């Protein structure tokens, strides 16, 4: 069974920090390209950070300099360190996996809610 499970979300004050985790199982974690996404009700899902097959990390302009992702292949876990959080970061955050070289993400987690108050 393929599974991605996010954790680490919560409610914080503006300027605070959170670290999200995404634990993967049921597939070859190191052979897939991972990403973090977020979505607000009524809005389109937004790519937050994308990792390609060469290991290049691309951050959305809105989070660049504040968010940092890392990948632990031994633990099959993807992390997202979020610092200097802003109210506009409030969203449901998802991790996802895709075949490298394709645009579609095949596996998705259930999401973890992040709420930032002003």
PDB file of C-alpha atoms in Angstrom:
ATOM      1  CA  UNK A   1       0.000   0.000   0.000  1.00  0.00           C
ATOM      2  CA  UNK A   2       1.178   3.481  -0.904  1.00  0.00           C
ATOM      3  CA  UNK A   3       0.825   6.092   1.788  1.00  0.00           C
ATOM      4  CA  UNK A   4       1.954   9.643   2.516  1.00  0.00           C
ATOM      5  CA  UNK A   5       1.168  11.016   5.965  1.00  0.00           C
ATOM      6  CA  UNK A   6       1.702  14.669   6.875  1.00  0.00           C
ATOM      7  CA  UNK A   7       2.030  15.942  10.416  1.00  0.00           C
ATOM      8  CA  UNK A   8       3.230  18.999  12.305  1.00  0.00           C
ATOM      9  CA  UNK A   9       0.539  21.509  11.446  1.00  0.00           C
ATOM     10  CA  UNK A  10      -1.119  23.733  14.003  1.00  0.00           C
ATOM     11  CA  UNK A  11      -2.013  27.278  14.984  1.00  0.00           C
ATOM     12  CA  UNK A  12       0.712  29.870  15.546  1.00  0.00           C
ATOM     13  CA  UNK A  13       1.123  33.613  15.826  1.00  0.00           C
ATOM     14  CA  UNK A  14       2.559  35.599  12.938  1.00  0.00           C
ATOM     15  CA  UNK A  15       6.339  35.392  13.011  1.00  0.00           C
ATOM     16  CA  UNK A  16       6.310  31.925  14.511  1.00  0.00           C
ATOM     17  CA  UNK A  17       7.637  28.657  13.106  1.00  0.00           C
ATOM     18  CA  UNK A  18       6.409  25.161  12.348  1.00  0.00           C
ATOM     19  CA  UNK A  19       8.025  22.049  10.907  1.00  0.00           C
ATOM     20  CA  UNK A  20       5.920  19.742   8.777  1.00  0.00           C
ATOM     21  CA  UNK A  21       6.797  16.099   8.191  1.00  0.00           C
ATOM     22  CA  UNK A  22       5.708  13.725   5.437  1.00  0.00           C
ATOM     23  CA  UNK A  23       6.318  10.028   6.033  1.00  0.00           C
ATOM     24  CA  UNK A  24       6.165   7.823   2.945  1.00  0.00           C
ATOM     25  CA  UNK A  25       5.622   4.083   2.594  1.00  0.00           C
ATOM     26  CA  UNK A  26       4.724   1.552  -0.092  1.00  0.00           C
ATOM     27  CA  UNK A  27       6.986   2.858  -2.849  1.00  0.00           C
ATOM     28  CA  UNK A  28      10.622   3.597  -3.572  1.00  0.00           C
ATOM     29  CA  UNK A  29      10.878   6.985  -1.917  1.00  0.00           C
ATOM     30  CA  UNK A  30      14.283   7.851  -3.350  1.00  0.00           C
ATOM     31  CA  UNK A  31      13.106   7.127  -6.918  1.00  0.00           C
ATOM     32  CA  UNK A  32      10.320   9.713  -6.868  1.00  0.00           C
ATOM     33  CA  UNK A  33      10.296  13.474  -7.015  1.00  0.00           C
ATOM     34  CA  UNK A  34       8.557  15.098  -4.075  1.00  0.00           C
ATOM     35  CA  UNK A  35       6.775  18.362  -3.500  1.00  0.00           C
ATOM     36  CA  UNK A  36       4.815  20.438  -1.005  1.00  0.00           C
ATOM     37  CA  UNK A  37       1.527  22.101  -1.900  1.00  0.00           C
ATOM     38  CA  UNK A  38      -1.065  24.150  -0.067  1.00  0.00           C
ATOM     39  CA  UNK A  39      -4.690  25.040  -0.616  1.00  0.00           C
ATOM     40  CA  UNK A  40      -7.210  27.494   0.813  1.00  0.00           C
ATOM     41  CA  UNK A  41     -10.926  26.654   0.476  1.00  0.00           C
ATOM     42  CA  UNK A  42     -12.286  28.105  -2.759  1.00  0.00           C
ATOM     43  CA  UNK A  43      -8.822  28.639  -4.225  1.00  0.00           C
ATOM     44  CA  UNK A  44      -6.618  26.587  -6.523  1.00  0.00           C
ATOM     45  CA  UNK A  45      -3.926  24.399  -5.052  1.00  0.00           C
ATOM     46  CA  UNK A  46      -0.565  26.164  -5.005  1.00  0.00           C
ATOM     47  CA  UNK A  47       2.870  24.636  -5.361  1.00  0.00           C
ATOM     48  CA  UNK A  48       5.032  25.631  -2.399  1.00  0.00           C
ATOM     49  CA  UNK A  49       8.236  23.737  -3.131  1.00  0.00           C
ATOM     50  CA  UNK A  50       9.227  21.281  -5.876  1.00  0.00           C
ATOM     51  CA  UNK A  51      12.216  18.918  -5.983  1.00  0.00           C
ATOM     52  CA  UNK A  52      13.275  17.617  -9.402  1.00  0.00           C
ATOM     53  CA  UNK A  53      15.211  14.481 -10.366  1.00  0.00           C
ATOM     54  CA  UNK A  54      18.536  16.311 -10.090  1.00  0.00           C
ATOM     55  CA  UNK A  55      17.775  17.388  -6.542  1.00  0.00           C
ATOM     56  CA  UNK A  56      17.125  20.998  -7.504  1.00  0.00           C
ATOM     57  CA  UNK A  57      14.713  22.690  -5.106  1.00  0.00           C
ATOM     58  CA  UNK A  58      12.368  25.373  -6.377  1.00  0.00           C
ATOM     59  CA  UNK A  59      10.400  27.500  -3.918  1.00  0.00           C
ATOM     60  CA  UNK A  60       7.387  29.644  -4.617  1.00  0.00           C
ATOM     61  CA  UNK A  61       8.261  33.334  -4.500  1.00  0.00           C
ATOM     62  CA  UNK A  62       5.837  33.807  -1.633  1.00  0.00           C
ATOM     63  CA  UNK A  63       7.825  31.495   0.673  1.00  0.00           C
ATOM     64  CA  UNK A  64      11.385  31.922  -0.592  1.00  0.00           C
ATOM     65  CA  UNK A  65      13.755  32.798   2.218  1.00  0.00           C
ATOM     66  CA  UNK A  66      11.306  31.659   4.886  1.00  0.00           C
ATOM     67  CA  UNK A  67      10.622  27.988   4.091  1.00  0.00           C
ATOM     68  CA  UNK A  68      13.200  25.225   3.738  1.00  0.00           C
ATOM     69  CA  UNK A  69      12.588  21.639   2.658  1.00  0.00           C
ATOM     70  CA  UNK A  70      14.781  18.612   3.246  1.00  0.00           C
ATOM     71  CA  UNK A  71      14.584  14.930   2.327  1.00  0.00           C
ATOM     72  CA  UNK A  72      15.751  11.996   4.419  1.00  0.00           C
ATOM     73  CA  UNK A  73      15.849   8.963   2.128  1.00  0.00           C
ATOM     74  CA  UNK A  74      16.852   6.601   4.938  1.00  0.00           C
ATOM     75  CA  UNK A  75      13.700   7.515   6.856  1.00  0.00           C
ATOM     76  CA  UNK A  76      11.520   8.006   3.752  1.00  0.00           C
ATOM     77  CA  UNK A  77      10.548  11.382   5.162  1.00  0.00           C
ATOM     78  CA  UNK A  78      10.202  14.838   3.662  1.00  0.00           C
ATOM     79  CA  UNK A  79      10.321  17.922   5.886  1.00  0.00           C
ATOM     80  CA  UNK A  80       9.203  21.511   5.498  1.00  0.00           C
ATOM     81  CA  UNK A  81      10.633  24.016   7.960  1.00  0.00           C
ATOM     82  CA  UNK A  82       8.476  27.138   7.974  1.00  0.00           C
ATOM     83  CA  UNK A  83       9.847  30.275   9.626  1.00  0.00           C
ATOM     84  CA  UNK A  84       8.565  33.845   9.879  1.00  0.00           C
ATOM     85  CA  UNK A  85       5.053  32.646   9.214  1.00  0.00           C
ATOM     86  CA  UNK A  86       2.495  35.114   7.895  1.00  0.00           C
ATOM     87  CA  UNK A  87      -1.321  35.041   7.994  1.00  0.00           C
ATOM     88  CA  UNK A  88      -1.323  34.463   4.225  1.00  0.00           C
ATOM     89  CA  UNK A  89       0.478  31.158   4.838  1.00  0.00           C
ATOM     90  CA  UNK A  90      -2.717  29.812   6.383  1.00  0.00           C
ATOM     91  CA  UNK A  91      -3.770  26.766   4.337  1.00  0.00           C
ATOM     92  CA  UNK A  92      -4.013  23.012   4.222  1.00  0.00           C
ATOM     93  CA  UNK A  93      -0.564  21.691   3.383  1.00  0.00           C
ATOM     94  CA  UNK A  94      -0.010  18.513   1.372  1.00  0.00           C
ATOM     95  CA  UNK A  95       3.020  16.514   0.354  1.00  0.00           C
ATOM     96  CA  UNK A  96       3.007  14.604  -2.920  1.00  0.00           C
ATOM     97  CA  UNK A  97       5.128  12.264  -5.036  1.00  0.00           C
ATOM     98  CA  UNK A  98       5.433  11.890  -8.791  1.00  0.00           C
ATOM     99  CA  UNK A  99       7.431   9.979 -11.351  1.00  0.00           C
ATOM    100  CA  UNK A 100      10.364  12.231 -12.103  1.00  0.00           C
ATOM    101  CA  UNK A 101       9.990  13.731 -15.561  1.00  0.00           C
ATOM    102  CA  UNK A 102       6.204  13.890 -15.378  1.00  0.00           C
ATOM    103  CA  UNK A 103       4.013  16.772 -14.306  1.00  0.00           C
ATOM    104  CA  UNK A 104       1.322  14.725 -12.559  1.00  0.00           C
ATOM    105  CA  UNK A 105       1.680  13.785  -8.906  1.00  0.00           C
ATOM    106  CA  UNK A 106       0.567  10.200  -8.338  1.00  0.00           C
ATOM    107  CA  UNK A 107       0.509  10.037  -4.552  1.00  0.00           C
ATOM    108  CA  UNK A 108      -0.875  12.558  -2.081  1.00  0.00           C
ATOM    109  CA  UNK A 109      -1.081  12.824   1.665  1.00  0.00           C
ATOM    110  CA  UNK A 110      -4.219  13.690   3.610  1.00  0.00           C
ATOM    111  CA  UNK A 111      -2.978  17.172   4.468  1.00  0.00           C
ATOM    112  CA  UNK A 112      -2.169  19.026   7.665  1.00  0.00           C
ATOM    113  CA  UNK A 113      -3.713  22.380   8.580  1.00  0.00           C
ATOM    114  CA  UNK A 114      -1.555  25.433   9.233  1.00  0.00           C
ATOM    115  CA  UNK A 115      -3.222  28.508  10.704  1.00  0.00           C
ATOM    116  CA  UNK A 116      -1.314  31.748  11.305  1.00  0.00           C
ATOM    117  CA  UNK A 117      -2.980  34.540  13.266  1.00  0.00           C
ATOM    118  CA  UNK A 118      -2.058  38.213  13.060  1.00  0.00           C
TER     119      UNK A 118
END
